[in-house]
């Protein structure tokens, strides 16, 4: 009976490779013990396990035959006998709260390793607040002093002593202000963040951003004729009685040889003048090239009769400041255009005085961007704001089959080589011409987009 018990016990030990108590031999029975060993004698004449070819059993652990030889050989991470102390499971600790540590191998097999890894995942309760986390995703990011009733550095509130802002208290300060409550009350970090709305939008957001108009932003008011402000789509305002911005009541320029035309009405009223050049009797006009022989009106050209005709440049009886009055000096010829040289020619005594306003050349530092100049040859033509407006319209109004530019950056790059032109341009290869047509492209892209590209096929061409 005792022999059968011995055989069964040892057979069971060989299958499990582990025993819970030291091997003992009471004469008629043996209880094998491996105590977690992977190899070696189990104390009863059996083996706890076997190592693969090329390995030896070292204190119950399968190891390289070089382990313990006093040298750090290939494949080893340590060798205690070589003075390369091996890591232990008990001593494998993370460097700080934002590192994890994992122990592998064993000192006996010279492959013990304690590997540390930086924690990057937001997890509550691991003592780490990775740089990409915040109190909302990782409670370990809550400041240590939050909750002590004192607003410490880095905190904006600390309840219940200093209450945190609420959403109702975080309000815009003006129509173009975005106010957003950020932070967390449980982290003592609540604040109200403000930012300005800078983009135009045809979806109402309550803001007419700077540079936007009713054509590009649903919250921008349409122009109001009569409010004493010359707004977009207006050339004058009936609320301005005299001076710049006032609307013409009539277009009489006191010149017999011009046909005076009033176009538009109210805040779009403009004057235009068609010069008569044909010699004809009885029309009250003596064009400069005519004489008494072919135009009997030339006999009536009299300096001082209050009418500018014939080869007169002015009439010296017309009061100063009125159309047709004679200039007295170069100062009277100032057309308020920095892009012209203003000179008086002739003299008032014989009604030959006239103003000559000659365009200046492209040059830096003269506060002028002549019509034909660009940002590349005249510093004053750095039309970035105009480019921004034009390119916004080009990219947002001309899409799909009407696309002009692949991106805003492409449009801006092309824009710098375009002559600036004048604000009222609807023809000519200028920035203003393109921008004006692209403004109309919002409602009619098929017609107006072809005018606005880098090389327009029609309209804004030389």
XYZ file of C-alpha atoms in Angstrom:
462
model
C 0.000 0.000 0.000
C 2.828 2.503 0.793
C 4.557 1.839 -2.543
C 1.340 2.699 -4.452
C 1.026 5.986 -2.567
C 4.621 6.911 -3.453
C 4.129 6.213 -7.148
C 0.851 8.155 -7.370
C 2.230 11.169 -5.476
C 5.366 11.460 -7.581
C 3.461 10.973 -10.810
C 1.116 13.795 -9.859
C 4.115 16.036 -9.024
C 5.704 15.418 -12.424
C 2.505 16.514 -14.169
C 2.075 19.733 -12.152
C 5.782 20.676 -11.778
C 4.990 22.295 -8.452
C 4.551 21.228 -4.842
C 3.432 23.272 -1.888
C 5.724 21.788 0.718
C 9.398 20.700 0.907
C 10.160 17.182 -0.274
C 10.177 14.735 2.565
C 10.935 11.064 2.876
C 9.407 9.235 5.769
C 10.788 5.940 4.628
C 7.730 4.817 2.731
C 6.586 8.032 0.947
C 8.140 11.102 -0.831
C 6.326 14.366 -1.566
C 8.142 16.203 -4.429
C 8.627 19.968 -4.186
C 9.468 22.451 -7.004
C 8.487 25.712 -5.307
C 7.857 27.396 -8.696
C 11.121 26.131 -10.217
C 11.090 25.589 -13.998
C 13.827 22.963 -13.889
C 15.976 20.920 -11.490
C 15.412 18.051 -9.009
C 12.028 17.852 -7.290
C 13.572 16.158 -4.239
C 12.093 12.792 -4.963
C 14.285 11.736 -7.841
C 12.176 13.477 -10.436
C 12.554 16.675 -12.432
C 10.560 19.905 -12.085
C 10.957 20.540 -15.809
C 13.518 20.572 -18.548
C 15.304 23.367 -20.411
C 15.596 23.637 -24.164
C 18.811 22.754 -25.946
C 21.549 25.337 -25.326
C 20.239 26.305 -21.854
C 21.262 25.127 -18.396
C 19.327 25.002 -15.158
C 20.475 27.663 -12.746
C 18.705 27.617 -9.345
C 15.505 26.363 -10.899
C 15.616 28.774 -13.810
C 16.594 27.954 -17.386
C 19.458 30.230 -18.381
C 22.199 30.758 -20.912
C 25.248 28.673 -20.143
C 27.179 31.979 -19.917
C 24.960 33.415 -17.168
C 27.109 33.922 -14.090
C 30.414 33.795 -15.942
C 31.322 37.314 -14.899
C 30.683 38.894 -18.299
C 27.684 40.545 -19.909
C 27.182 38.328 -22.948
C 24.929 38.704 -25.955
C 21.276 38.226 -25.062
C 21.835 39.095 -21.390
C 20.567 42.225 -19.717
C 22.564 41.744 -16.519
C 24.978 39.434 -14.758
C 25.229 39.796 -11.011
C 28.651 38.160 -10.936
C 29.877 40.703 -13.483
C 28.906 43.588 -11.272
C 25.955 44.348 -13.562
C 23.307 44.123 -10.870
C 20.104 42.554 -12.073
C 16.757 44.208 -11.562
C 14.313 42.580 -9.204
C 10.553 42.479 -9.245
C 10.425 44.148 -5.849
C 12.629 47.028 -6.980
C 10.890 47.644 -10.317
C 9.140 50.959 -9.665
C 8.133 53.762 -12.083
C 10.332 56.875 -12.230
C 7.380 59.184 -11.544
C 3.610 59.268 -11.549
C 3.468 59.459 -15.357
C 5.461 56.281 -15.998
C 4.493 52.619 -15.652
C 6.994 49.848 -14.857
C 6.916 46.212 -16.029
C 9.320 43.529 -14.778
C 10.333 40.623 -16.981
C 12.907 37.819 -16.907
C 14.834 36.839 -13.764
C 18.278 37.538 -12.214
C 19.039 33.811 -12.305
C 18.726 33.754 -16.113
C 20.562 37.075 -16.583
C 17.605 38.542 -18.494
C 15.931 40.508 -15.704
C 14.584 43.793 -17.039
C 12.544 46.624 -15.553
C 11.017 48.544 -18.494
C 9.414 51.930 -17.885
C 6.887 53.473 -20.290
C 5.505 56.996 -20.297
C 1.754 57.057 -19.699
C -0.106 58.856 -22.495
C -3.644 57.584 -21.924
C -6.035 59.663 -19.819
C -7.107 57.416 -16.932
C -8.572 58.417 -13.571
C -6.763 57.341 -10.426
C -3.355 56.369 -11.832
C -1.646 59.409 -10.301
C -0.678 60.766 -13.722
C -1.896 63.727 -15.784
C -0.429 63.347 -19.296
C 0.233 66.567 -21.209
C -2.641 65.845 -23.596
C -5.183 65.394 -20.797
C -7.273 67.809 -18.772
C -9.486 67.502 -15.697
C -12.425 66.602 -17.927
C -10.682 63.508 -19.270
C -8.446 62.655 -16.334
C -9.267 63.513 -12.708
C -5.547 63.272 -11.869
C -5.201 66.684 -13.596
C -7.162 68.433 -10.839
C -4.810 70.844 -8.977
C -3.652 69.501 -5.647
C -4.924 72.510 -3.706
C -8.333 72.690 -5.383
C -10.960 72.475 -2.676
C -8.998 74.176 0.083
C -11.138 77.308 -0.165
C -8.237 79.460 -1.369
C -7.651 80.582 -4.976
C -4.092 79.358 -5.454
C -1.845 80.072 -8.474
C -3.336 78.451 -11.565
C -6.868 78.504 -10.136
C -9.693 80.902 -10.981
C -12.074 79.897 -8.207
C -12.280 77.566 -5.227
C -15.729 76.794 -3.953
C -17.416 77.412 -1.638
C -15.200 80.390 -0.685
C -14.876 81.816 -4.210
C -17.692 80.652 -6.481
C -16.918 79.615 -10.057
C -18.498 81.405 -13.002
C -21.664 79.959 -14.498
C -22.766 79.845 -18.137
C -25.331 82.545 -17.407
C -22.540 84.846 -16.199
C -20.369 84.263 -19.267
C -21.881 86.670 -21.796
C -20.562 88.487 -24.907
C -19.495 92.085 -24.392
C -20.540 93.150 -27.910
C -22.294 91.680 -30.941
C -19.107 90.310 -32.512
C -17.809 88.712 -29.310
C -17.956 84.950 -28.772
C -18.114 84.097 -25.070
C -17.509 80.475 -24.068
C -17.358 79.031 -20.561
C -14.247 76.863 -20.263
C -12.635 74.845 -17.494
C -14.169 72.779 -14.687
C -15.608 73.778 -11.340
C -14.304 70.596 -9.714
C -10.816 71.590 -10.929
C -11.109 75.243 -9.830
C -10.398 76.350 -13.419
C -13.634 77.896 -14.730
C -13.229 81.055 -16.841
C -15.016 82.926 -19.609
C -13.071 82.960 -22.876
C -13.723 85.796 -25.336
C -12.833 85.890 -29.025
C -13.827 88.204 -31.849
C -15.835 86.979 -34.829
C -13.726 87.934 -37.857
C -15.303 86.007 -40.743
C -18.260 86.983 -42.899
C -21.209 84.600 -42.875
C -24.510 84.517 -44.717
C -25.873 82.515 -41.770
C -26.969 84.933 -39.074
C -24.779 84.923 -35.957
C -25.695 88.406 -34.715
C -22.409 89.924 -35.878
C -21.489 92.079 -38.849
C -17.742 91.467 -38.763
C -15.266 94.156 -39.751
C -14.853 94.339 -43.514
C -18.127 92.541 -44.227
C -21.154 93.974 -46.017
C -24.761 92.991 -46.428
C -23.656 91.143 -49.560
C -21.304 88.848 -47.611
C -22.805 88.785 -44.104
C -26.440 88.251 -43.149
C -26.078 90.537 -40.107
C -24.761 93.575 -41.979
C -27.380 96.215 -42.690
C -28.148 97.213 -46.242
C -27.162 100.783 -47.121
C -29.629 103.459 -45.994
C -29.916 106.403 -48.337
C -30.189 109.624 -46.380
C -28.280 108.647 -43.233
C -25.397 111.019 -44.091
C -22.998 108.104 -44.676
C -21.782 106.989 -48.100
C -22.092 103.215 -47.800
C -21.515 100.293 -50.132
C -23.446 100.590 -53.402
C -23.817 104.357 -52.830
C -21.814 107.064 -54.569
C -23.221 109.864 -52.428
C -25.794 110.368 -49.686
C -28.700 112.767 -49.753
C -28.184 113.449 -46.038
C -24.876 115.197 -46.835
C -25.824 118.741 -47.847
C -22.553 120.031 -49.350
C -18.999 118.930 -49.926
C -17.564 115.460 -50.323
C -20.236 112.783 -50.400
C -23.113 115.129 -51.261
C -25.363 114.200 -54.154
C -25.543 116.492 -57.214
C -28.739 118.472 -57.655
C -27.872 119.220 -61.241
C -24.802 118.694 -63.365
C -24.381 122.155 -64.909
C -20.659 122.788 -65.218
C -21.045 126.250 -66.769
C -19.371 125.015 -69.922
C -21.161 125.652 -73.190
C -19.438 122.801 -74.995
C -20.426 119.956 -72.706
C -23.638 118.018 -72.530
C -24.398 117.611 -68.841
C -25.970 114.290 -67.880
C -27.365 113.248 -64.481
C -27.468 109.471 -64.087
C -29.064 107.472 -61.304
C -31.009 109.021 -58.497
C -30.928 109.663 -54.770
C -27.758 108.044 -53.401
C -26.583 106.723 -56.778
C -26.704 110.052 -58.606
C -23.635 110.819 -60.725
C -22.753 113.460 -63.296
C -21.183 112.761 -66.639
C -20.152 115.205 -69.330
C -20.001 114.615 -73.047
C -17.719 117.084 -74.791
C -18.968 118.518 -78.059
C -16.289 118.742 -80.742
C -18.290 119.366 -83.901
C -18.418 122.878 -85.317
C -22.049 123.911 -85.683
C -23.815 127.242 -85.914
C -26.307 128.351 -83.310
C -25.713 125.726 -80.569
C -24.032 128.229 -78.236
C -20.762 126.285 -78.347
C -17.491 127.135 -79.983
C -15.280 124.031 -79.680
C -11.524 124.756 -79.403
C -10.793 123.706 -83.002
C -13.546 125.886 -84.525
C -13.435 129.476 -85.812
C -15.903 132.115 -87.012
C -15.528 130.682 -90.491
C -17.195 127.379 -89.615
C -19.042 128.115 -86.366
C -20.786 131.435 -85.825
C -20.895 130.754 -82.087
C -17.177 131.502 -81.997
C -17.965 135.199 -82.463
C -19.640 135.118 -79.092
C -16.671 133.790 -77.126
C -16.090 136.546 -74.604
C -13.836 136.273 -71.577
C -15.835 137.482 -68.614
C -19.340 136.548 -69.825
C -19.778 133.869 -67.188
C -19.600 131.023 -69.703
C -16.625 128.783 -70.516
C -16.504 128.093 -74.238
C -14.169 128.114 -77.199
C -10.591 127.793 -76.115
C -11.273 129.225 -72.671
C -10.118 127.222 -69.687
C -12.285 129.196 -67.259
C -14.228 132.434 -66.945
C -12.970 135.030 -64.545
C -16.449 136.222 -63.551
C -17.537 132.828 -62.222
C -17.214 132.890 -58.382
C -14.381 130.852 -56.852
C -15.434 127.391 -55.864
C -18.003 127.056 -58.619
C -17.516 124.968 -61.727
C -15.717 126.957 -64.433
C -14.101 129.428 -62.038
C -10.497 130.329 -62.812
C -7.793 128.879 -60.547
C -5.491 131.437 -58.940
C -2.599 129.110 -58.104
C -1.472 125.480 -58.042
C -3.252 125.108 -54.712
C -6.578 125.740 -56.434
C -5.838 122.788 -58.723
C -5.444 120.257 -55.933
C -7.785 117.390 -56.840
C -7.076 115.637 -53.491
C -5.658 112.701 -55.455
C -2.155 111.773 -54.194
C -1.518 110.115 -57.533
C -1.480 113.346 -59.558
C 0.806 116.344 -59.867
C -1.448 119.417 -59.722
C -0.496 122.507 -61.761
C -2.205 125.680 -62.999
C -1.530 126.597 -66.615
C -2.394 129.929 -68.346
C -3.802 132.936 -66.512
C -7.161 134.169 -65.305
C -6.916 137.545 -67.037
C -7.680 136.142 -70.500
C -9.694 133.126 -69.230
C -6.937 130.716 -70.312
C -6.189 129.478 -66.788
C -6.803 125.792 -66.370
C -5.728 122.942 -64.115
C -3.564 120.103 -65.324
C -3.576 117.035 -63.098
C -0.903 114.668 -64.393
C -0.542 111.090 -63.171
C 2.704 110.325 -61.338
C 4.966 107.317 -61.898
C 5.166 104.140 -59.777
C 7.370 104.887 -56.756
C 7.645 103.961 -53.080
C 6.928 106.428 -50.306
C 4.668 108.892 -52.145
C 1.376 107.729 -50.564
C 0.104 106.886 -54.042
C -0.707 103.743 -55.953
C -1.132 104.857 -59.591
C -3.738 103.102 -61.682
C -1.257 100.950 -63.623
C 1.039 100.036 -60.701
C 1.079 96.839 -58.646
C 2.300 95.743 -55.222
C 5.475 94.513 -56.894
C 6.640 97.936 -58.157
C 4.976 100.361 -55.727
C 4.878 99.825 -51.951
C 1.660 101.836 -51.680
C -0.098 99.230 -53.870
C 0.146 96.544 -51.207
C -3.546 95.843 -51.636
C -3.750 92.985 -49.139
C -7.160 94.090 -47.868
C -8.487 94.410 -51.401
C -6.974 91.025 -52.257
C -8.671 89.541 -49.212
C -12.044 90.861 -50.340
C -11.571 89.826 -53.945
C -10.293 86.346 -53.061
C -13.098 85.751 -50.564
C -15.592 86.423 -53.341
C -13.633 84.412 -55.928
C -13.337 81.304 -53.757
C -16.807 81.419 -52.180
C -18.931 82.704 -55.058
C -17.241 80.917 -57.976
C -17.229 77.185 -57.301
C -17.673 73.992 -59.283
C -17.864 74.725 -62.995
C -17.230 78.416 -62.235
C -14.083 77.854 -60.128
C -11.351 80.464 -60.647
C -8.706 79.501 -58.076
C -7.895 76.232 -56.324
C -7.440 78.010 -52.991
C -7.388 81.425 -51.324
C -3.578 81.239 -51.212
C -3.411 80.785 -54.998
C -5.724 83.779 -55.469
C -3.704 85.995 -53.108
C -0.462 85.139 -54.902
C -1.952 86.098 -58.285
C -3.538 89.224 -56.830
C -0.209 90.934 -56.132
C 0.583 91.188 -59.852
C -2.691 92.923 -60.744
C -2.918 96.711 -61.207
C -5.043 98.205 -58.425
C -7.193 100.465 -60.576
C -10.029 102.638 -59.298
C -12.930 101.756 -57.025
C -15.591 102.144 -59.732
C -13.814 99.977 -62.339
C -16.033 97.535 -64.265
C -13.549 97.059 -67.109
C -9.797 96.843 -67.445
C -7.498 94.214 -65.919
C -7.519 95.735 -62.415
C -8.137 94.437 -58.923
C -11.143 96.672 -58.477
C -12.716 95.499 -61.735
C -12.390 91.859 -60.720
C -13.667 92.527 -57.198
C -16.692 94.488 -58.446
C -17.710 91.738 -60.869
C -17.131 89.046 -58.251
C -19.403 90.960 -55.882
C -22.208 90.462 -58.416
C -21.183 86.807 -58.808
C -22.939 86.047 -55.521
C -26.280 86.185 -57.341
C -25.131 85.490 -60.917
C -21.926 83.413 -60.941
C -22.306 82.269 -64.553
C -22.184 85.855 -65.833
C -19.660 87.455 -63.494
C -17.158 84.723 -62.494
C -15.448 84.804 -65.932
C -14.469 88.437 -65.202
C -12.630 87.660 -61.958
C -9.870 85.134 -62.674
C -6.110 85.609 -62.952
C -6.555 85.879 -66.746
C -10.208 86.786 -67.330
C -11.774 85.655 -70.583
C -13.934 88.773 -70.782
C -14.721 92.049 -69.008
C -11.637 92.796 -66.905
C -9.111 92.615 -69.729
C -6.738 95.192 -71.164
